Short mmCIF file of C-alpha atoms in Angstrom, two decimals:
data_model
loop_
_atom_site.label_atom_id
_atom_site.label_comp_id
_atom_site.label_asym_id
_atom_site.label_seq_id
_atom_site.Cartn_x
_atom_site.Cartn_y
_atom_site.Cartn_z
CA UNK K 1 6.92 11.17 -20.33
CA UNK K 2 9.10 8.12 -20.83
CA UNK K 3 8.28 6.44 -17.37
CA UNK K 4 10.56 3.42 -17.96
CA UNK K 5 13.47 5.55 -18.60
CA UNK K 6 12.93 7.51 -15.52
CA UNK K 7 13.01 4.31 -13.43
CA UNK K 8 16.11 3.30 -15.26
CA UNK K 9 17.69 6.43 -14.63
CA UNK K 10 16.94 6.30 -10.90
CA UNK K 11 18.42 2.69 -10.81
CA UNK K 12 21.70 3.83 -12.77
CA UNK K 13 22.26 6.74 -10.16
CA UNK K 14 22.49 4.25 -7.54
CA UNK K 15 24.81 1.94 -9.56
CA UNK K 16 26.91 4.88 -10.42
CA UNK K 17 27.50 5.89 -6.68
CA UNK K 18 28.73 2.00 -6.03
CA UNK K 19 25.83 1.52 -3.79
CA UNK K 20 23.54 -0.68 -5.83
CA UNK K 21 22.25 -3.71 -3.65
CA UNK K 22 22.34 -7.22 -4.67
CA UNK K 23 20.21 -9.72 -2.54
CA UNK K 24 22.17 -12.90 -1.43
CA UNK K 25 19.92 -16.08 -2.44
CA UNK K 26 20.22 -18.14 0.43
CA UNK K 27 18.91 -21.38 1.93
CA UNK K 28 19.26 -21.61 5.72
CA UNK K 29 19.96 -25.07 7.08
CA UNK K 30 17.73 -25.93 10.00
CA UNK K 31 20.04 -27.26 12.90
CA UNK K 32 23.22 -25.87 11.20
CA UNK K 33 22.89 -22.23 11.89
CA UNK K 34 24.94 -20.12 10.86
CA UNK K 35 25.50 -22.16 7.76
CA UNK K 36 23.58 -21.81 4.58
CA UNK K 37 23.78 -22.48 0.84
CA UNK K 38 24.15 -19.57 -1.50
CA UNK K 39 23.11 -19.69 -5.05
CA UNK K 40 25.14 -17.48 -7.56
CA UNK K 41 23.02 -14.99 -9.48
CA UNK K 42 25.44 -15.40 -12.46
CA UNK K 43 25.90 -18.97 -12.67
CA UNK K 44 23.22 -20.57 -10.52
CA UNK K 45 25.91 -22.68 -8.89
CA UNK K 46 25.23 -23.40 -5.10
CA UNK K 47 27.98 -23.32 -2.49
CA UNK K 48 28.09 -23.40 1.29
CA UNK K 49 28.74 -20.30 3.21
CA UNK K 50 28.82 -19.10 6.84
CA UNK K 51 26.31 -16.11 7.46
CA UNK K 52 27.83 -13.30 9.51
CA UNK K 53 25.26 -10.87 9.18
CA UNK K 54 22.06 -12.28 10.47
CA UNK K 55 19.64 -10.43 12.73
CA UNK K 56 18.60 -13.94 14.19
CA UNK K 57 21.18 -12.99 16.85
CA UNK K 58 20.66 -15.95 18.99
CA UNK K 59 19.62 -18.68 16.59
CA UNK K 60 16.19 -18.84 17.83
CA UNK K 61 15.06 -19.34 14.28
CA UNK K 62 16.48 -22.93 14.57
CA UNK K 63 15.35 -23.62 18.04
CA UNK K 64 13.11 -26.90 17.95
CA UNK K 65 11.14 -25.15 20.85
CA UNK K 66 10.28 -22.42 18.43
CA UNK K 67 9.71 -24.40 15.28
CA UNK K 68 7.70 -27.25 16.89
CA UNK K 69 5.54 -24.56 18.42
CA UNK K 70 4.91 -23.06 14.85
CA UNK K 71 4.13 -26.50 13.19
CA UNK K 72 1.79 -27.41 15.98
CA UNK K 73 -0.18 -24.02 15.40
CA UNK K 74 -0.37 -24.71 11.80
CA UNK K 75 -1.86 -28.26 12.27
CA UNK K 76 -4.23 -26.83 15.05
CA UNK K 77 -5.46 -23.54 13.35
CA UNK K 78 -4.21 -23.55 9.63
CA UNK K 79 -2.30 -20.90 7.88
CA UNK K 80 -3.44 -17.39 8.18
CA UNK K 81 -5.11 -15.33 10.98
CA UNK K 82 -8.52 -14.91 9.00
CA UNK K 83 -8.74 -10.90 9.16
CA UNK K 84 -7.61 -7.86 10.86
CA UNK K 85 -7.35 -7.91 14.88
CA UNK K 86 -10.82 -6.26 14.82
CA UNK K 87 -12.43 -8.55 12.31
CA UNK K 88 -12.00 -12.07 13.23
CA UNK K 89 -8.18 -11.78 13.22
CA UNK K 90 -7.61 -12.11 17.04
CA UNK K 91 -6.47 -15.59 17.66
CA UNK K 92 -5.80 -16.95 21.18
CA UNK K 93 -2.01 -16.93 20.52
CA UNK K 94 -2.10 -13.30 19.77
CA UNK K 95 -3.67 -12.74 23.37
CA UNK K 96 -0.99 -15.07 24.86
CA UNK K 97 1.95 -13.59 23.03
CA UNK K 98 0.98 -9.92 24.09
CA UNK K 99 0.66 -11.33 27.68
CA UNK K 100 4.09 -12.74 27.51
CA UNK K 101 5.46 -9.43 26.03
CA UNK K 102 3.91 -7.27 28.75
CA UNK K 103 5.29 -9.53 31.32
CA UNK K 104 8.93 -9.53 29.59
CA UNK K 105 8.89 -5.66 29.96
CA UNK K 106 7.08 -5.22 33.28
CA UNK K 107 4.16 -3.55 31.69
CA UNK K 108 0.41 -3.84 31.94
CA UNK K 109 -0.08 -4.49 28.25
CA UNK K 110 1.46 -5.03 24.92
CA UNK K 111 0.25 -4.56 21.36
CA UNK K 112 1.41 -6.79 18.14
CA UNK K 113 2.11 -5.15 14.71
CA UNK K 114 3.16 -6.87 11.62
CA UNK K 115 6.73 -5.67 11.99
CA UNK K 116 9.10 -3.51 14.31
CA UNK K 117 8.86 -0.91 11.31
CA UNK K 118 5.08 -0.62 11.42
CA UNK K 119 5.13 -0.56 15.28
CA UNK K 120 7.21 2.51 15.21
CA UNK K 121 5.77 4.27 12.40
CA UNK K 122 2.10 3.60 13.41
CA UNK K 123 2.64 4.52 17.30
CA UNK K 124 4.83 7.61 16.96
CA UNK K 125 2.53 9.24 14.24
CA UNK K 126 -0.55 8.30 16.19
CA UNK K 127 0.92 10.01 19.42
CA UNK K 128 0.65 13.46 17.77
CA UNK K 129 -3.18 12.75 17.10
CA UNK K 130 -3.77 11.56 20.72
CA UNK K 131 -1.58 14.52 22.40
CA UNK K 132 -2.37 17.86 20.81
CA UNK K 133 0.71 20.02 20.47
CA UNK K 134 2.87 17.15 21.19
CA UNK K 135 6.89 17.95 20.67
CA UNK K 136 8.97 14.82 20.07
CA UNK K 137 12.67 14.94 20.69
CA UNK K 138 14.35 12.61 18.48
CA UNK K 139 17.95 11.16 18.62
CA UNK K 140 19.72 12.07 15.15
CA UNK K 141 20.61 8.19 14.59
CA UNK K 142 17.10 6.94 15.19
CA UNK K 143 15.98 4.24 12.97
CA UNK K 144 14.05 5.16 9.58
CA UNK K 145 10.99 3.78 10.96
CA UNK K 146 10.99 6.20 13.96
CA UNK K 147 11.79 9.17 11.59
CA UNK K 148 8.96 8.13 9.36
CA UNK K 149 6.39 7.91 12.12
CA UNK K 150 7.52 11.21 13.39
CA UNK K 151 7.45 12.83 9.99
CA UNK K 152 3.96 11.26 9.46
CA UNK K 153 2.50 12.88 12.61
CA UNK K 154 3.20 16.30 11.24
CA UNK K 155 3.90 17.78 14.62
CA UNK K 156 6.56 19.79 16.22
CA UNK K 157 9.93 17.68 16.41
CA UNK K 158 13.46 18.57 17.49
CA UNK K 159 16.48 16.18 16.53
CA UNK K 160 19.39 16.12 19.23
CA UNK K 161 22.68 15.20 18.23
CA UNK K 162 23.41 11.36 18.79
CA UNK K 163 23.54 10.29 22.56
CA UNK K 164 24.39 14.20 23.34
CA UNK K 165 22.41 14.65 26.31
CA UNK K 166 23.70 18.25 26.96
CA UNK K 167 22.12 19.09 23.48
CA UNK K 168 18.80 17.25 24.34
CA UNK K 169 18.88 19.12 27.65
CA UNK K 170 19.21 22.47 25.78
CA UNK K 171 16.31 21.66 23.38
CA UNK K 172 14.07 20.74 26.35
CA UNK K 173 14.90 23.99 28.20
CA UNK K 174 13.94 26.06 25.12
CA UNK K 175 10.50 24.12 24.54
CA UNK K 176 7.20 25.47 25.87
CA UNK K 177 6.80 24.29 29.40
CA UNK K 178 3.16 23.47 28.90
CA UNK K 179 3.64 21.54 25.85
CA UNK K 180 3.24 17.69 26.05
CA UNK K 181 6.74 16.10 25.15
CA UNK K 182 8.20 12.74 24.26
CA UNK K 183 11.80 11.64 23.99
CA UNK K 184 12.20 8.95 21.29
CA UNK K 185 15.47 7.02 21.28
CA UNK K 186 17.17 3.40 20.94
CA UNK K 187 18.95 1.36 23.37
CA UNK K 188 21.53 -0.22 20.96
CA UNK K 189 22.03 1.47 17.79
CA UNK K 190 22.62 -1.25 15.27
CA UNK K 191 24.95 0.37 12.80
CA UNK K 192 27.61 1.64 15.30
CA UNK K 193 26.98 -0.76 18.25
CA UNK K 194 26.69 1.75 20.99
CA UNK K 195 24.20 2.13 23.74
CA UNK K 196 22.28 5.06 24.97
CA UNK K 197 22.58 6.14 28.55
CA UNK K 198 18.88 5.19 29.55
CA UNK K 199 18.98 6.28 33.14
CA UNK K 200 20.31 9.70 32.34
CA UNK K 201 17.53 10.30 29.59
CA UNK K 202 15.03 9.16 32.01
CA UNK K 203 16.11 11.41 34.46
CA UNK K 204 16.06 14.49 32.08
CA UNK K 205 12.49 13.29 31.08
CA UNK K 206 11.21 13.28 34.57
CA UNK K 207 12.90 16.78 35.00
CA UNK K 208 10.97 18.16 32.17
CA UNK K 209 7.76 16.23 32.36
CA UNK K 210 8.29 14.27 29.14
CA UNK K 211 7.31 10.85 28.20
CA UNK K 212 9.96 8.18 27.21
CA UNK K 213 9.72 6.15 24.01
CA UNK K 214 12.40 3.52 24.00
CA UNK K 215 13.08 1.38 20.70
CA UNK K 216 14.80 -1.90 22.10
CA UNK K 217 14.53 -3.96 18.78
CA UNK K 218 18.43 -4.87 18.91
CA UNK K 219 18.31 -5.50 22.48
CA UNK K 220 15.08 -7.58 23.33
CA UNK K 221 16.04 -11.13 24.04
CA UNK K 222 19.83 -10.28 24.48
CA UNK K 223 20.08 -8.06 27.52
CA UNK K 224 18.82 -8.16 30.91
CA UNK K 225 18.32 -11.24 33.24
CA UNK K 226 15.30 -12.31 31.40
CA UNK K 227 15.95 -10.60 28.05
CA UNK K 228 13.63 -7.55 28.65
CA UNK K 229 16.48 -5.42 27.07
CA UNK K 230 19.04 -2.76 28.07
CA UNK K 231 16.35 -0.95 30.23
CA UNK K 232 16.04 -4.23 32.18
CA UNK K 233 19.77 -4.60 32.61
CA UNK K 234 19.97 -1.11 33.70
CA UNK K 235 17.21 -1.28 36.37
CA UNK K 236 14.98 1.38 34.64
CA UNK K 237 12.36 -0.49 32.89
CA UNK K 238 9.69 0.59 35.19
CA UNK K 239 10.45 4.32 34.16
CA UNK K 240 10.15 3.73 30.41
CA UNK K 241 6.47 4.83 29.26
CA UNK K 242 6.45 2.91 25.76
CA UNK K 243 8.94 0.22 25.21
CA UNK K 244 9.00 -1.00 21.33
CA UNK K 245 10.49 -4.15 20.18
CA UNK K 246 10.71 -6.79 17.49
CA UNK K 247 9.99 -10.64 17.16
CA UNK K 248 12.40 -10.80 14.08
CA UNK K 249 15.64 -10.48 15.67
CA UNK K 250 16.81 -12.26 18.77
CA UNK K 251 13.29 -14.00 19.18
CA UNK K 252 13.98 -15.59 15.52
CA UNK K 253 10.32 -14.96 14.03
CA UNK K 254 8.62 -11.84 12.72
CA UNK K 255 6.50 -8.94 14.09
CA UNK K 256 6.79 -5.95 16.16
CA UNK K 257 4.98 -4.81 19.24
CA UNK K 258 4.82 -2.09 22.03
CA UNK K 259 4.64 -2.58 25.77
CA UNK K 260 3.12 0.26 28.02
CA UNK K 261 0.41 0.98 30.51
CA UNK K 262 -2.98 -0.39 29.49
CA UNK K 263 -4.70 3.00 28.71
CA UNK K 264 -1.69 3.81 26.46
CA UNK K 265 -1.92 0.61 24.46
CA UNK K 266 -5.78 0.90 24.34
CA UNK K 267 -5.38 4.36 22.77
CA UNK K 268 -2.84 3.17 20.17
CA UNK K 269 -4.98 0.21 19.46
CA UNK K 270 -7.87 2.38 18.90
CA UNK K 271 -6.41 5.07 16.66
CA UNK K 272 -3.34 3.62 14.75
CA UNK K 273 -4.15 3.00 11.34
CA UNK K 274 -1.07 0.89 10.86
CA UNK K 275 -2.77 -1.74 13.32
CA UNK K 276 -6.29 -1.08 12.49
CA UNK K 277 -6.23 -1.55 8.79
CA UNK K 278 -3.87 -4.73 8.33
CA UNK K 279 -4.31 -8.35 8.47
CA UNK K 280 -2.95 -9.81 11.68
CA UNK K 281 0.07 -12.07 12.08
CA UNK K 282 -0.74 -15.73 11.47
CA UNK K 283 -1.05 -18.05 14.55
CA UNK K 284 2.12 -19.99 13.49
CA UNK K 285 4.18 -16.97 13.94
CA UNK K 286 2.57 -15.75 17.00
CA UNK K 287 2.84 -19.27 18.67
CA UNK K 288 6.28 -19.58 17.69
CA UNK K 289 7.30 -15.98 18.98
CA UNK K 290 5.41 -16.85 22.32
CA UNK K 291 7.62 -20.02 22.77
CA UNK K 292 10.78 -18.03 21.88
CA UNK K 293 9.98 -15.33 24.49
CA UNK K 294 9.21 -17.91 27.07
CA UNK K 295 12.41 -19.87 26.40
CA UNK K 296 14.59 -16.72 26.43
CA UNK K 297 13.15 -15.66 29.64
CA UNK K 298 14.39 -18.74 31.31
CA UNK K 299 17.79 -19.21 29.62
CA UNK K 300 20.06 -16.47 30.45
CA UNK K 301 23.07 -18.71 29.55
CA UNK K 302 22.43 -18.09 25.79
CA UNK K 303 22.76 -14.36 26.50
CA UNK K 304 26.00 -14.98 28.21
CA UNK K 305 27.44 -17.04 25.49
CA UNK K 306 26.27 -14.47 22.91
CA UNK K 307 28.22 -11.48 24.72
CA UNK K 308 31.20 -13.80 24.93
CA UNK K 309 31.27 -14.53 21.31
CA UNK K 310 30.90 -10.78 20.12
CA UNK K 311 33.85 -9.95 22.68
CA UNK K 312 36.03 -12.80 21.21
CA UNK K 313 35.43 -11.70 17.65
CA UNK K 314 36.28 -8.04 18.58
CA UNK K 315 39.45 -9.16 20.30
CA UNK K 316 40.68 -11.17 17.30
CA UNK K 317 39.89 -8.41 15.01
CA UNK K 318 41.90 -5.82 17.03
CA UNK K 319 44.67 -8.05 17.48
CA UNK K 320 44.75 -8.57 13.70
CA UNK K 321 44.80 -4.74 13.21
CA UNK K 322 41.50 -4.56 11.38
CA UNK K 323 39.54 -1.28 11.67
CA UNK K 324 36.99 -2.42 14.33
CA UNK K 325 34.53 0.52 15.31
CA UNK K 326 34.31 1.10 18.98
CA UNK K 327 31.04 -0.97 19.96
CA UNK K 328 29.69 -1.35 23.56
CA UNK K 329 27.23 -4.02 22.38
CA UNK K 330 26.98 -7.31 20.56
CA UNK K 331 27.35 -5.39 16.99
CA UNK K 332 30.96 -5.52 15.48
CA UNK K 333 31.29 -2.86 12.82
CA UNK K 334 34.38 -2.68 10.61
CA UNK K 335 34.86 0.49 8.81
CA UNK K 336 35.73 0.61 5.12
CA UNK K 337 34.60 4.12 4.25
CA UNK K 338 34.06 3.74 0.53
CA UNK K 339 30.95 2.09 -0.97
CA UNK K 340 32.91 0.51 -4.03
CA UNK K 341 35.41 -0.98 -1.83
CA UNK K 342 32.94 -1.97 0.58
CA UNK K 343 31.03 -4.01 -1.96
CA UNK K 344 34.20 -5.47 -3.20
CA UNK K 345 35.32 -6.90 -0.13
CA UNK K 346 31.86 -8.21 0.57
CA UNK K 347 31.73 -9.89 -2.89
CA UNK K 348 35.20 -11.61 -2.61
CA UNK K 349 34.42 -12.68 0.84
CA UNK K 350 31.49 -14.46 -0.42
CA UNK K 351 32.80 -15.75 -3.76
CA UNK K 352 36.35 -16.80 -2.69
CA UNK K 353 35.94 -17.67 1.08
CA UNK K 354 32.42 -18.81 1.61
CA UNK K 355 31.69 -15.87 4.12
CA UNK K 356 28.58 -14.01 3.72
CA UNK K 357 28.36 -10.35 5.18
CA UNK K 358 26.31 -7.63 3.51
CA UNK K 359 27.91 -4.20 2.60
CA UNK K 360 26.06 -1.40 4.48
CA UNK K 361 26.29 1.70 2.39
CA UNK K 362 24.17 5.04 2.28
CA UNK K 363 21.35 5.62 3.00
CA UNK K 364 21.72 3.10 5.96
CA UNK K 365 24.63 4.92 7.09
CA UNK K 366 26.24 8.31 6.29
CA UNK K 367 28.42 8.57 3.02
CA UNK K 368 31.91 8.01 3.67
CA UNK K 369 31.11 5.64 6.63
CA UNK K 370 30.50 2.58 4.47
CA UNK K 371 31.19 -0.49 6.53
CA UNK K 372 30.77 -4.23 6.94
CA UNK K 373 28.68 -5.20 10.06
CA UNK K 374 29.26 -8.49 11.83
CA UNK K 375 26.75 -10.02 14.15
CA UNK K 376 28.44 -13.05 15.76
CA UNK K 377 26.05 -15.57 17.47
CA UNK K 378 26.44 -18.31 20.12
CA UNK K 379 26.87 -20.70 17.14
CA UNK K 380 29.66 -18.95 15.43
CA UNK K 381 32.83 -21.12 16.54
CA UNK K 382 36.36 -20.04 17.12
CA UNK K 383 37.49 -21.69 13.79
CA UNK K 384 34.66 -19.64 12.07
CA UNK K 385 36.13 -16.68 13.64
CA UNK K 386 39.80 -17.36 12.62
CA UNK K 387 38.57 -18.09 8.97
CA UNK K 388 36.89 -14.75 9.04
CA UNK K 389 39.70 -12.77 10.43
CA UNK K 390 42.24 -14.24 8.05
CA UNK K 391 40.13 -13.56 5.04
CA UNK K 392 39.51 -10.07 6.10
CA UNK K 393 43.26 -9.43 6.62
CA UNK K 394 44.16 -10.70 3.18
CA UNK K 395 41.44 -8.75 1.45
CA UNK K 396 42.34 -5.63 3.45
CA UNK K 397 45.75 -5.70 1.85
CA UNK K 398 44.55 -6.95 -1.53
CA UNK K 399 41.69 -4.29 -1.77
CA UNK K 400 43.92 -1.43 -0.23
CA UNK K 401 40.86 -0.47 1.90
CA UNK K 402 42.64 1.19 5.00
CA UNK K 403 43.82 4.05 2.64
CA UNK K 404 40.16 4.94 1.89
CA UNK K 405 38.79 5.28 5.45
CA UNK K 406 39.38 2.43 7.59
CA UNK K 407 40.73 3.07 11.14
CA UNK K 408 41.78 1.03 13.98
CA UNK K 409 39.89 0.72 17.20
#
């Protein structure tokens, strides 16, 4: 077999569909977020750009409170953690960070993983081992990491239509009364920007004796009086059995975690291969994350500013008749509806206007729903927003995007 040709063919199939991904070579500027330097892959030339698609939603990756904590941890403890959590890799900053996260979510305990993807995959797959006969009910728009974890568990699962609680209820009614059950869903869905009805899902879980597993990766730090997420905002945090989050978005660092009752965390810690058999996060990351969590607990004004910026950008785009998708969160998605045009608009924004936003294509979103996904932060100014909207308005006409699937909010 010509192995190289097989790999080349796989890449060419992606290219032919117009969804081949090119990574933007960026140098972030500490203290100047969201500005960065972009290096052109064709010429090697550098130019200044404004980043519009970062998951560093609150700019915490630039916060001196966070960066100084990380530098101090390196000076005090060195670079790596030294091993797995079980074998010499539990540093004091791990313990401190888990305590901060448990407190953030009002839970007894928390458990760190190397990423949000790993925390979802490892936890959900492990639950099948701990709860024989478990049935998981999963929202159709759940993140790939949740889907991977559920599949890896090889147990019974049912997928309910996105945020369709009538469909979820019908599936629960049809399930065995005696079987253990778990409803897995997200709070903020990051591609459409909509938010789940957490109180209603909690009510269904109670009615049918199911546990709840809530992915808050796009909400922790950004919602609730202390940044505990949408569950905190909606007053139902104490009714969520397992809350999963990330340290790589609003907290500006890296890593994932779950927060739950001590016995649940202890069981996952004891059985999850994705936790047991991997080197733990280095103390620089855990110290920085702990500083970030503490900071955002005490600074609700950052969340208020963030929501204002998102609302302002949506308003500007609607006033310019751009096809903003309905969004009840800080996510601002703009529909394109075609992978080739989506990439074209993204490329021209970067090369001609110094604006970086990554095209979102299949398999991240369904074919025909390709889009640009903007994530305004407290540091995006009105001037930056006006430049963005003006550039988009010109390109929408120039590239004839609306004819291919755009629609107004």
